[in-house]
Coordinates of N, CA and C and ligand atoms in Angstrom, one line a residue:
X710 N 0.9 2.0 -3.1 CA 0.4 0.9 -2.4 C -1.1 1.0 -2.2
X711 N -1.5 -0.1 -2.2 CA -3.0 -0.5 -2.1 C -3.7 -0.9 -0.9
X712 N -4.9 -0.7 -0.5 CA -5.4 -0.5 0.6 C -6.5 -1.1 1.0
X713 N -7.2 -1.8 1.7 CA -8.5 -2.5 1.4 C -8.8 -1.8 3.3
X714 N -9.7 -1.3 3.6 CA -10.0 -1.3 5.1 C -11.7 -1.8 4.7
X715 N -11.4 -3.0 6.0 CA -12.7 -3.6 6.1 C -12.9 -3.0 7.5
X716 N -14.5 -2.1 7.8 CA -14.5 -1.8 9.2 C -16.4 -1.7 9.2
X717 N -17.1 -1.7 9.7 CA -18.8 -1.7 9.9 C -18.8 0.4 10.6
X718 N -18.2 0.6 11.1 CA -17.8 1.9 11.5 C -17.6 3.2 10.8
X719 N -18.7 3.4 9.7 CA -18.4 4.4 9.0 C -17.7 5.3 9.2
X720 N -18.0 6.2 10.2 CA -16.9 7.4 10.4 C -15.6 7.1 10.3
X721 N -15.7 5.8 11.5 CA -13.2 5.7 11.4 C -13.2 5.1 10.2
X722 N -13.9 4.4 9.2 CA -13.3 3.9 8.2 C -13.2 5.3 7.2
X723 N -13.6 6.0 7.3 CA -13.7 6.9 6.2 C -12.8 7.7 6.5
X724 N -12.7 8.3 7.9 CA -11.2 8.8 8.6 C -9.9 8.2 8.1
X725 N -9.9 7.2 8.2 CA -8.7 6.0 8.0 C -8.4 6.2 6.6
X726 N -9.3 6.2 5.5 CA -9.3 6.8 3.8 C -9.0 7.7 3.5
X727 N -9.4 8.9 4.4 CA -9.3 10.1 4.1 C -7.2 10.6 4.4
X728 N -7.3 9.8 5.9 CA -5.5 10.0 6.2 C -4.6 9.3 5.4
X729 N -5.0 7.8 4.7 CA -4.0 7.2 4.0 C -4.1 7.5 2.7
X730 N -5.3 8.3 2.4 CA -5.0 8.8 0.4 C -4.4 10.0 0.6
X731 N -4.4 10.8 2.1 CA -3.3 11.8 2.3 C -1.7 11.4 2.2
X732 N -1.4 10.4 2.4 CA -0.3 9.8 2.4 C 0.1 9.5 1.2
X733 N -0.8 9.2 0.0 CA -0.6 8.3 -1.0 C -0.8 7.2 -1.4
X734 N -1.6 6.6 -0.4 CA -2.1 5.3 -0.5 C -3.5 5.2 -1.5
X735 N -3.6 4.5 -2.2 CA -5.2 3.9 -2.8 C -5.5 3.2 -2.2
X736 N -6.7 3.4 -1.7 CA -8.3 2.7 -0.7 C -9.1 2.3 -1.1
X737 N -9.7 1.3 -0.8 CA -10.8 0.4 -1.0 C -11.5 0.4 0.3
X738 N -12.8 0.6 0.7 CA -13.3 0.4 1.8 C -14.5 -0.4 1.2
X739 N -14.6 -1.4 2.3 CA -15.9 -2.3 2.4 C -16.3 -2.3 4.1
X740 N -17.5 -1.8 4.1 CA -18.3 -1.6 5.3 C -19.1 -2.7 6.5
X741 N -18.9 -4.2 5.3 CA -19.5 -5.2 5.8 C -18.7 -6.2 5.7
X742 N -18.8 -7.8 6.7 CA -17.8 -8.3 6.1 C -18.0 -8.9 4.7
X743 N -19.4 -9.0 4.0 CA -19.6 -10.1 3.1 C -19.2 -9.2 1.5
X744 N -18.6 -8.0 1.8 CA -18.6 -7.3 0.8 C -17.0 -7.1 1.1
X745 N -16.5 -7.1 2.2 CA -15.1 -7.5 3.0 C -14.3 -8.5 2.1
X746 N -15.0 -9.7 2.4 CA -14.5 -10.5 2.0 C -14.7 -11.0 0.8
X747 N -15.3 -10.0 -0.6 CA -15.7 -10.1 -1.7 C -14.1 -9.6 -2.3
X748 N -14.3 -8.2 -2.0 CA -13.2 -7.2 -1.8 C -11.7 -7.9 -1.7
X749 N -12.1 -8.3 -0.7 CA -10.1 -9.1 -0.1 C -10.0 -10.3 -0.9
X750 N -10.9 -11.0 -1.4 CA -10.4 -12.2 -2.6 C -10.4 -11.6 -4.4
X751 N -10.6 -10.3 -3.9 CA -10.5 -10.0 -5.4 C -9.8 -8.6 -5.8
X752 N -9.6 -7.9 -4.9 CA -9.2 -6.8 -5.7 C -7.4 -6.9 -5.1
X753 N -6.4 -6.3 -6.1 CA -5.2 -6.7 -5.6 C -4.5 -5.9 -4.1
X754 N -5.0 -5.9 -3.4 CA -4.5 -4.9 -1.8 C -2.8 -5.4 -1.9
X755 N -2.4 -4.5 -1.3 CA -0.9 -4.8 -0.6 C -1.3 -4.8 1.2
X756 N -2.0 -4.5 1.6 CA -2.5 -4.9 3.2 C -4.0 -4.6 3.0
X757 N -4.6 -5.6 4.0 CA -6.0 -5.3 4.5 C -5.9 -4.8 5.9
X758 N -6.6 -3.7 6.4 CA -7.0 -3.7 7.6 C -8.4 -4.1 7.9
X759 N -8.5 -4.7 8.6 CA -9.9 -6.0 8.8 C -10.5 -5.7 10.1
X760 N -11.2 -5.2 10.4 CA -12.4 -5.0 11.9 C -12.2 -5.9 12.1
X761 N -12.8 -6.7 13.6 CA -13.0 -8.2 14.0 C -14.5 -7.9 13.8
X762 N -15.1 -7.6 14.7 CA -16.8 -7.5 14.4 C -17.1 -6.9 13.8
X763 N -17.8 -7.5 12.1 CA -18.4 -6.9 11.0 C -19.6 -7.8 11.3
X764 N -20.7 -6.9 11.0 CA -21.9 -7.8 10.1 C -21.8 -8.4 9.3
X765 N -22.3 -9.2 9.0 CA -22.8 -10.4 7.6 C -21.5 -11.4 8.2
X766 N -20.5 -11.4 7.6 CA -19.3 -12.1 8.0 C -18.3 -11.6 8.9
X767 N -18.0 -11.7 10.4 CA -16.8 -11.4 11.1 C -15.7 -11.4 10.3
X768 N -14.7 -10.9 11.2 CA -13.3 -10.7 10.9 C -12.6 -12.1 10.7
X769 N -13.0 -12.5 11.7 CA -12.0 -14.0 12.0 C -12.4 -14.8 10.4
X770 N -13.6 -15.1 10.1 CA -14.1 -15.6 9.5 C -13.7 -15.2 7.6
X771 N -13.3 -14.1 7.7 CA -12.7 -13.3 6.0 C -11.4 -13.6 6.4
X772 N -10.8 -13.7 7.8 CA -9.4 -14.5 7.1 C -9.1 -15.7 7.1
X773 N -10.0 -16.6 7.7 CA -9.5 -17.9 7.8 C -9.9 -18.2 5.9
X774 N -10.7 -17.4 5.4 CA -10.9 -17.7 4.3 C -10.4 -17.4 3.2
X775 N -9.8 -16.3 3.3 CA -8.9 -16.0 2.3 C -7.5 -16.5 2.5
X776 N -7.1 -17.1 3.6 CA -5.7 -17.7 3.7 C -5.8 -19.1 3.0
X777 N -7.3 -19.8 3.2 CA -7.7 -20.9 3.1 C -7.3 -20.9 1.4
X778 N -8.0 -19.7 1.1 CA -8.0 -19.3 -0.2 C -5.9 -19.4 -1.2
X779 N -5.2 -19.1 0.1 CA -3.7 -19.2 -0.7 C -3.4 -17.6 -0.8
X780 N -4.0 -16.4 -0.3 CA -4.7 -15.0 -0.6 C -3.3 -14.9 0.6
X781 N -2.2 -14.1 0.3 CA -1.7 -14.2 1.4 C -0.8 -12.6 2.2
X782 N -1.7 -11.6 1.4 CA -1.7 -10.2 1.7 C -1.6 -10.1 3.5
X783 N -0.6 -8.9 3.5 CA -0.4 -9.0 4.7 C -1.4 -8.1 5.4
X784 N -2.3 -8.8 6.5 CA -3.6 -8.4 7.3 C -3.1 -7.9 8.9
X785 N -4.0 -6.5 8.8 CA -3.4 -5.4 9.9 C -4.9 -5.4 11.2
X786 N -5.5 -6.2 11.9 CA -6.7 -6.8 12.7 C -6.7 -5.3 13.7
X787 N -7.9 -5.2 13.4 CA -8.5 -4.3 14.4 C -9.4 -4.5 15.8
X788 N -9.3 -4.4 16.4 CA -10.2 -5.2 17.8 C -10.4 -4.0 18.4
X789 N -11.1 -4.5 19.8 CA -11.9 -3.7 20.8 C -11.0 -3.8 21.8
X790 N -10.5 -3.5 22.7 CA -10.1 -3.2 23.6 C -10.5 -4.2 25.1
X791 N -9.7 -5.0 25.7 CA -9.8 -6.4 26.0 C -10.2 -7.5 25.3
X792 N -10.4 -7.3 24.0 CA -10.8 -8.4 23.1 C -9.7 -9.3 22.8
X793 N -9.1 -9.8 24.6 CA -7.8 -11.2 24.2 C -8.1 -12.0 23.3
X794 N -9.8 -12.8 23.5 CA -9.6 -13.6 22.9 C -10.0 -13.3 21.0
X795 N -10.4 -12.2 20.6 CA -10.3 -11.6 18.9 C -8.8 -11.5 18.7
X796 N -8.1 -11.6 19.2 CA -6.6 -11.2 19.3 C -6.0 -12.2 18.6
X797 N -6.2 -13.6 20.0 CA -5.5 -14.5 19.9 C -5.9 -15.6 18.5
X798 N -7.4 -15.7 18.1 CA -7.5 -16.4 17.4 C -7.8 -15.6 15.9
X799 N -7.5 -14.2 15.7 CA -7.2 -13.2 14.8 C -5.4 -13.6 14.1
X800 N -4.7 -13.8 15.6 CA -3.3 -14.4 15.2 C -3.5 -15.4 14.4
X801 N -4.2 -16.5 15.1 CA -3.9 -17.8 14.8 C -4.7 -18.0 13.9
X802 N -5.2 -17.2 13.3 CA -6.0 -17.2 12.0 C -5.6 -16.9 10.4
X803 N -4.3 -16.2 11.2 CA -3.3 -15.8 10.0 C -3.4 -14.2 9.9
X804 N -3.7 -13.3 10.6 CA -3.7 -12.0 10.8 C -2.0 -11.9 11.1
X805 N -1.6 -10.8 10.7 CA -0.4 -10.5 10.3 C 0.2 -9.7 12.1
X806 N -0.5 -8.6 12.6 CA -0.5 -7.8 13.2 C -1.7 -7.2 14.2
X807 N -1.8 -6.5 14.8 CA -3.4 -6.3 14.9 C -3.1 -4.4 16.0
X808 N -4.4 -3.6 15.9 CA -4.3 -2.3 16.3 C -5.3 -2.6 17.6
X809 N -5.1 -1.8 18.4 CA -6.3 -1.8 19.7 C -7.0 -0.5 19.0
X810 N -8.4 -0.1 19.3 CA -9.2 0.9 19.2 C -9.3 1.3 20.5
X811 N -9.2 2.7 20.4 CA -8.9 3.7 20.3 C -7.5 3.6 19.5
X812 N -6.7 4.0 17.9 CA -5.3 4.0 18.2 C -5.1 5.8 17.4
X813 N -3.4 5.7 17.5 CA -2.7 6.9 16.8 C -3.0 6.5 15.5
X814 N -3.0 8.0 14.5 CA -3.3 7.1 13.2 C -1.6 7.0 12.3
X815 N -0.4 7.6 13.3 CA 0.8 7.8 13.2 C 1.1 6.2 13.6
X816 N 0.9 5.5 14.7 CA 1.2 3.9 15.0 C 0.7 3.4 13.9
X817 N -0.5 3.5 13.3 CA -1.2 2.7 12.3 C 0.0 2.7 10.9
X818 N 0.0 3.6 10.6 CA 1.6 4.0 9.3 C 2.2 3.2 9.6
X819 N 3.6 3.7 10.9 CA 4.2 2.4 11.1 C 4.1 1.4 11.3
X820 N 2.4 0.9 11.4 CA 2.7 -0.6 11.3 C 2.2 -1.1 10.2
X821 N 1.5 -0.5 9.3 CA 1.7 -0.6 7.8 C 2.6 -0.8 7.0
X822 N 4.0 0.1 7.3 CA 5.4 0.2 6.7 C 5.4 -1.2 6.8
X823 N 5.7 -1.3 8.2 CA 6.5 -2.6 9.1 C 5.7 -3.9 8.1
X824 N 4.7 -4.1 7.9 CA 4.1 -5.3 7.4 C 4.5 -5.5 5.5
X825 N 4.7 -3.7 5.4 CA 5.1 -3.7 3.4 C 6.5 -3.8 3.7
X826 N 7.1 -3.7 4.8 CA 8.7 -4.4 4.8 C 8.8 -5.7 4.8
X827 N 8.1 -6.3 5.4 CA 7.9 -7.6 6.2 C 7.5 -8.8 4.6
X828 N 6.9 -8.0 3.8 CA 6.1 -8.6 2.6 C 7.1 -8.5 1.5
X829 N 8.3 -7.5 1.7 CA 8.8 -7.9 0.7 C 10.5 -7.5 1.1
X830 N 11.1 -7.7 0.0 CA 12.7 -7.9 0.7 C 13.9 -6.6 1.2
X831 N 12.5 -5.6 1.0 CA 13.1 -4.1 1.5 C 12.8 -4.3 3.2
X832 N 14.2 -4.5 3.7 CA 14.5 -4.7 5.4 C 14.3 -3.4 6.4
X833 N 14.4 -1.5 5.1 CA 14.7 -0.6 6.3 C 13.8 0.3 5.4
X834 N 13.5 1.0 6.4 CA 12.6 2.2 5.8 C 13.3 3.1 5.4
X835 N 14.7 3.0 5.3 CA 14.9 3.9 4.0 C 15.3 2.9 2.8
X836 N 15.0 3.7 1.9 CA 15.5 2.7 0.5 C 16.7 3.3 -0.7
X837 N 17.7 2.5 -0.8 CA 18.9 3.2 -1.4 C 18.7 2.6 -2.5
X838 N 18.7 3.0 -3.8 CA 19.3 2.5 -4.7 C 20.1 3.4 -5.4
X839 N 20.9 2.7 -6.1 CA 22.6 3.9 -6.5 C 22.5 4.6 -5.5
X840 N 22.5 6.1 -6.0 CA 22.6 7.5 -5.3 C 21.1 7.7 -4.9
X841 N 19.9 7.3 -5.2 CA 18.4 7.6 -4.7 C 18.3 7.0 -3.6
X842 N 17.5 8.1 -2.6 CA 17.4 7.7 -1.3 C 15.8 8.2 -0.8
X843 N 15.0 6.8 -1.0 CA 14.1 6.6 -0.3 C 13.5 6.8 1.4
X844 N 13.0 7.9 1.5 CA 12.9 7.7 3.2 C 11.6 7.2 3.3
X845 N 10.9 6.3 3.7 CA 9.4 5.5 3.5 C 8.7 5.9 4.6
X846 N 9.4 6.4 5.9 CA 8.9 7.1 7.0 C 8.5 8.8 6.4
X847 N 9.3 9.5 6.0 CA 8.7 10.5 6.3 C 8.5 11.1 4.6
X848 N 8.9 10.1 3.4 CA 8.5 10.5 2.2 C 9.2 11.1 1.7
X849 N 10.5 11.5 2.2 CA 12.0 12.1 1.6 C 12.6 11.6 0.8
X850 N 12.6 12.7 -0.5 CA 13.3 11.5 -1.7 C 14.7 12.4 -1.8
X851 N 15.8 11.3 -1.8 CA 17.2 12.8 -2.1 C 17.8 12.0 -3.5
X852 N 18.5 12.6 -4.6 CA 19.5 12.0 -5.4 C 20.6 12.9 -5.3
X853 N 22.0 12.0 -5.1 CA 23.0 12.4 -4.9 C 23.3 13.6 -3.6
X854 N 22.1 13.2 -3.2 CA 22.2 14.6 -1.6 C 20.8 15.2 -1.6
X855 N 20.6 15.8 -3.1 CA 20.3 16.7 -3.1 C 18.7 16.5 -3.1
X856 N 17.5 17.4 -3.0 CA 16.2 16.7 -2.2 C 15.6 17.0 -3.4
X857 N 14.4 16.0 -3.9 CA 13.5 16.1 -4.6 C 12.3 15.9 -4.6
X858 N 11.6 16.6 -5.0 CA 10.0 17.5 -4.2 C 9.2 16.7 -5.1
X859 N 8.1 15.2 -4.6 CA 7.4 14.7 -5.5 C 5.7 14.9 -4.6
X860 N 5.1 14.7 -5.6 CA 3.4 15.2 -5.4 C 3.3 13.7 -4.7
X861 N 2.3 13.5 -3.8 CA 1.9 12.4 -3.1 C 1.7 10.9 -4.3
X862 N 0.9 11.4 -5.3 CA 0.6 10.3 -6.0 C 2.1 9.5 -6.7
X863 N 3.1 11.0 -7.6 CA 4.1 10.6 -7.7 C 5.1 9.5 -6.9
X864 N 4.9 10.0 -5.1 CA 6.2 9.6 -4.2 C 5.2 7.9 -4.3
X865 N 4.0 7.7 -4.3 CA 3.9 6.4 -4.1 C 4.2 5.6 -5.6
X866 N 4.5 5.8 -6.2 CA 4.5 5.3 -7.5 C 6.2 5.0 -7.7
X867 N 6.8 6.0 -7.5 CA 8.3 6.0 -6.7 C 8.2 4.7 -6.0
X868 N 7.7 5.1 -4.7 CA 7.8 3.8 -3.6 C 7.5 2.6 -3.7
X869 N 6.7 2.6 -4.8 CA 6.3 1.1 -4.8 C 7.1 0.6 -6.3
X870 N 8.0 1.1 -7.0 CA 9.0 0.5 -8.0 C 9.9 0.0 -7.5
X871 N 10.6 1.2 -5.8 CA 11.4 0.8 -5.0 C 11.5 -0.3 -4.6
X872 N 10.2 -0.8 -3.6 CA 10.2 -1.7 -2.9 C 9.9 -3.0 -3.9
X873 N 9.6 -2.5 -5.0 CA 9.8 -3.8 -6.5 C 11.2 -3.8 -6.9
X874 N 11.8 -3.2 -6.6 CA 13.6 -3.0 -7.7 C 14.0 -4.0 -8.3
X875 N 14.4 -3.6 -9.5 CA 14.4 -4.5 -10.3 C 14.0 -5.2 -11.2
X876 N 12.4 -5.4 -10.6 CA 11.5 -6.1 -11.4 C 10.6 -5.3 -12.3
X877 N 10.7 -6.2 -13.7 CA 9.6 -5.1 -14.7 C 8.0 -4.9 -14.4
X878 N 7.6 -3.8 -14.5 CA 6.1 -4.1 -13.5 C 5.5 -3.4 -14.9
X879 N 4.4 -4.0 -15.2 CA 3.6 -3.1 -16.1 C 2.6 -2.0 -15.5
X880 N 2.1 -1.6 -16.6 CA 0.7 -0.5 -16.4 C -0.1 -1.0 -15.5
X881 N -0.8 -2.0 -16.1 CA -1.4 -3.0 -15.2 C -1.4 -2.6 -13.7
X882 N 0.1 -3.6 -13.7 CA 0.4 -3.5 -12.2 C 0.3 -2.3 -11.5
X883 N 1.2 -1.4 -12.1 CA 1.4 -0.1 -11.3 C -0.2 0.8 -10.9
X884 N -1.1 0.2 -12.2 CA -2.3 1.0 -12.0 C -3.1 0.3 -10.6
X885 N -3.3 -1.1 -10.7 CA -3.7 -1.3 -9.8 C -3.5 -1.0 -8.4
X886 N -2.2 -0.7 -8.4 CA -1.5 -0.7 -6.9 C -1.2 0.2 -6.0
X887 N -1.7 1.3 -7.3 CA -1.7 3.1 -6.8 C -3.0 3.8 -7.2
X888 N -4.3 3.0 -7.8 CA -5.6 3.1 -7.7 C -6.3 2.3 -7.3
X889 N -8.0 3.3 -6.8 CA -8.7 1.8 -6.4 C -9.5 1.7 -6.7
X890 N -10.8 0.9 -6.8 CA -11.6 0.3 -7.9 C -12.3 1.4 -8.6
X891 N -12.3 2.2 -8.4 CA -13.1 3.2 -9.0 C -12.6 4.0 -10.0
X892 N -11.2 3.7 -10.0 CA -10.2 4.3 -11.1 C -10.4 3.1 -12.7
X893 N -10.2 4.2 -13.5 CA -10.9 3.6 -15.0 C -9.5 3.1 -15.6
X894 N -9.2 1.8 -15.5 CA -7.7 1.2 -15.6 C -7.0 1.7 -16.8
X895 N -8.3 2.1 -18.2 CA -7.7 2.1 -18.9 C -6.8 3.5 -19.7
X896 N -6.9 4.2 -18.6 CA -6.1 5.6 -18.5 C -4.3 5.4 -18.7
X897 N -4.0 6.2 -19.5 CA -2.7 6.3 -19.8 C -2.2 6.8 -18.7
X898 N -2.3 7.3 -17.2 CA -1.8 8.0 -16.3 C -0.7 7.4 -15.9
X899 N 0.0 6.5 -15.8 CA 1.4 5.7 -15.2 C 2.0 6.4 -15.9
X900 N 2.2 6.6 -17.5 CA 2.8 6.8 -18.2 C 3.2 8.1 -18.3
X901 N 2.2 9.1 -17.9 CA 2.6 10.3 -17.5 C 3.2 11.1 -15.9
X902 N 2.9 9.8 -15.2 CA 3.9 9.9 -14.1 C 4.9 9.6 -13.9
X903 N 5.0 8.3 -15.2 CA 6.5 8.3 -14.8 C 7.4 9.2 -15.3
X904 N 6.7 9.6 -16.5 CA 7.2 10.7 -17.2 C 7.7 12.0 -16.2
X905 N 7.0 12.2 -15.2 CA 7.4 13.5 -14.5 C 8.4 12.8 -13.3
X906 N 8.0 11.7 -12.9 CA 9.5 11.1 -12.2 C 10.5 11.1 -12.6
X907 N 10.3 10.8 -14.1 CA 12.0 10.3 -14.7 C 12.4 12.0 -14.9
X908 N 11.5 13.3 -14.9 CA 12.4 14.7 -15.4 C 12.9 14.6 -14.0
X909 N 12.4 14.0 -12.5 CA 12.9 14.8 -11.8 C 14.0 14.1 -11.0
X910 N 14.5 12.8 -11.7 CA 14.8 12.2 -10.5 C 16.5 11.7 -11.4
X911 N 15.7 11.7 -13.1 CA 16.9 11.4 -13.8 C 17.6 12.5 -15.0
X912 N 16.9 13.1 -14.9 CA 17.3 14.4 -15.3 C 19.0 14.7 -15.3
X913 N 19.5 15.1 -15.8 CA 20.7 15.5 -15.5 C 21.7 14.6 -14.9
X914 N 21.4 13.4 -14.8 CA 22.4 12.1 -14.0 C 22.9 11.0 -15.5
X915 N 24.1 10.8 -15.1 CA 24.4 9.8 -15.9 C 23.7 8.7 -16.0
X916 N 23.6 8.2 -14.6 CA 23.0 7.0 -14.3 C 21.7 6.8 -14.6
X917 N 20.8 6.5 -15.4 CA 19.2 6.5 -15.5 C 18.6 5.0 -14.6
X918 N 17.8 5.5 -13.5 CA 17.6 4.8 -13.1 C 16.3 4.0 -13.0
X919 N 15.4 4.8 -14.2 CA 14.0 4.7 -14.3 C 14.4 4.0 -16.0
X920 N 13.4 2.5 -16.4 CA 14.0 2.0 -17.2 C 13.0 1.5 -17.9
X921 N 12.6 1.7 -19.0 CA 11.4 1.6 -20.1 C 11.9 0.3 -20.6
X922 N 10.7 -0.8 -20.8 CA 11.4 -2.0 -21.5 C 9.8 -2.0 -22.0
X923 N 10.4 -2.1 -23.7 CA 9.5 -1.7 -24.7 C 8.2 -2.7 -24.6
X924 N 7.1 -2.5 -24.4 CA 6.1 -3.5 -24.3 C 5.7 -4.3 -23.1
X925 N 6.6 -4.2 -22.6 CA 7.3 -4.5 -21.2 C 6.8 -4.2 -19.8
X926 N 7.3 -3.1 -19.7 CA 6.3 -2.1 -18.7 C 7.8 -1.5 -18.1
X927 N 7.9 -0.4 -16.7 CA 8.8 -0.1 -16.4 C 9.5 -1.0 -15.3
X928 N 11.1 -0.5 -14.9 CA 11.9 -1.0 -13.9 C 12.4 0.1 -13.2
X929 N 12.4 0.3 -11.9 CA 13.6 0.9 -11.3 C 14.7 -0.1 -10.9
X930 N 16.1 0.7 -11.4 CA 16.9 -0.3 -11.0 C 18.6 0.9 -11.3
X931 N 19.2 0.5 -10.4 CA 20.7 1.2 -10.1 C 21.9 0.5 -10.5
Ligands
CA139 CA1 -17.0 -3.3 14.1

């Protein structure tokens, strides 16, 4: 999954980058809003987390514009602490959710999950397909019981076929969604991860559940 944090706050935004590419997330940070909102209409995010008070362009102001825009990524608003009314018209702006500052960066996850559940048709933070069992809370992958040990960049590339199941997603896609702009698109690396996914996940199973469709791009599907 992909990541955009819009924040004027160098330090927590760079904290916030540093915890979610620990996770396996790809980051995008924009520092200002007018680079914010350059950012959020163009690079492909699966959530934005969006400051209210930026320079150049506020918060409120990069979403009424990108919604205006049809842009309809799910937005995680950050505010100041009594700031009812950044709240209320952050909602009613089309902000998805919103954090108070000071927060946990453990609350921040789950409400990130909660919004990549909310966005697409995976209802529980675990994810079953056949015998593979997705845990999206704590990054637990089992087939048929038994537990399988994936590298951070792997488990998101995992996670994000899951919460696609089914659908054929190309290079493209996958590259975009699990790097961020600074990744050189035209690198063969999907192809070599899925490669180490598929030793470890279908290895030895009847069932193949990782599915090459020639030209195509790949599918997970059970
Ligand atoms: Ca700010």
């Amino acid at each position: 999954m992909r990541i955009l944090i819009v924040e004027d706050e160098k330090s927590l935004a760079d904290i916030i980058k540093k915890g979610l590419e620990e996770e396996g997330y790809a980051v995008d940070v924009a520092y200002d809003g007018e680079n914010g909102l350059f950012m959020a209409e163009n690079e492909p995010s699966d959530i934005i987390i969006l400051d209210i008070m930026l320079p150049i362009v506020d918060g409120i102001t990069i979403l009424k514009s990108i919604r205006k825009a049809g842009i309809k990524t799910p937005v995680l608003m950050l505010t100041a602490k009594d700031a009812v009314m950044d709240k209320v018209s952050g909602l009613d702006s089309g902000a998805d959710d919103y954090l108070i500052k000071p927060f946990h960066f453990e609350e921040l996850l789950a409400r990130m999950r909660a919004l990549l559940r909310r966005a697409s048709e995976v209802k529980s933070s675990v994810i079953e397909i056949g015998d593979l069992v997705i845990d999206t809370a704590s990054h637990q992958v089992r087939r048929s019981g038994g537990p399988i040990l994936l590298s951070s960049k792997e488990y998101a590339l995992l996670e994000y076929m899951a919460v696609n199941r089914d659908k054929v997603l190309n290079r493209t896609a996958l590259t975009e969604h699990l790097y961020d702009q600074n990744f050189d698109l035209d690198s063969n690396v999907i192809d070599v991860f899925i490669n180490r996914i598929r030793n470890k996940i279908d290895r030895g199973s009847k069932q193949k559940l990782i599915h090459t469709l020639r030209g195509a791009g790949y599918m997970l599907k059970g």
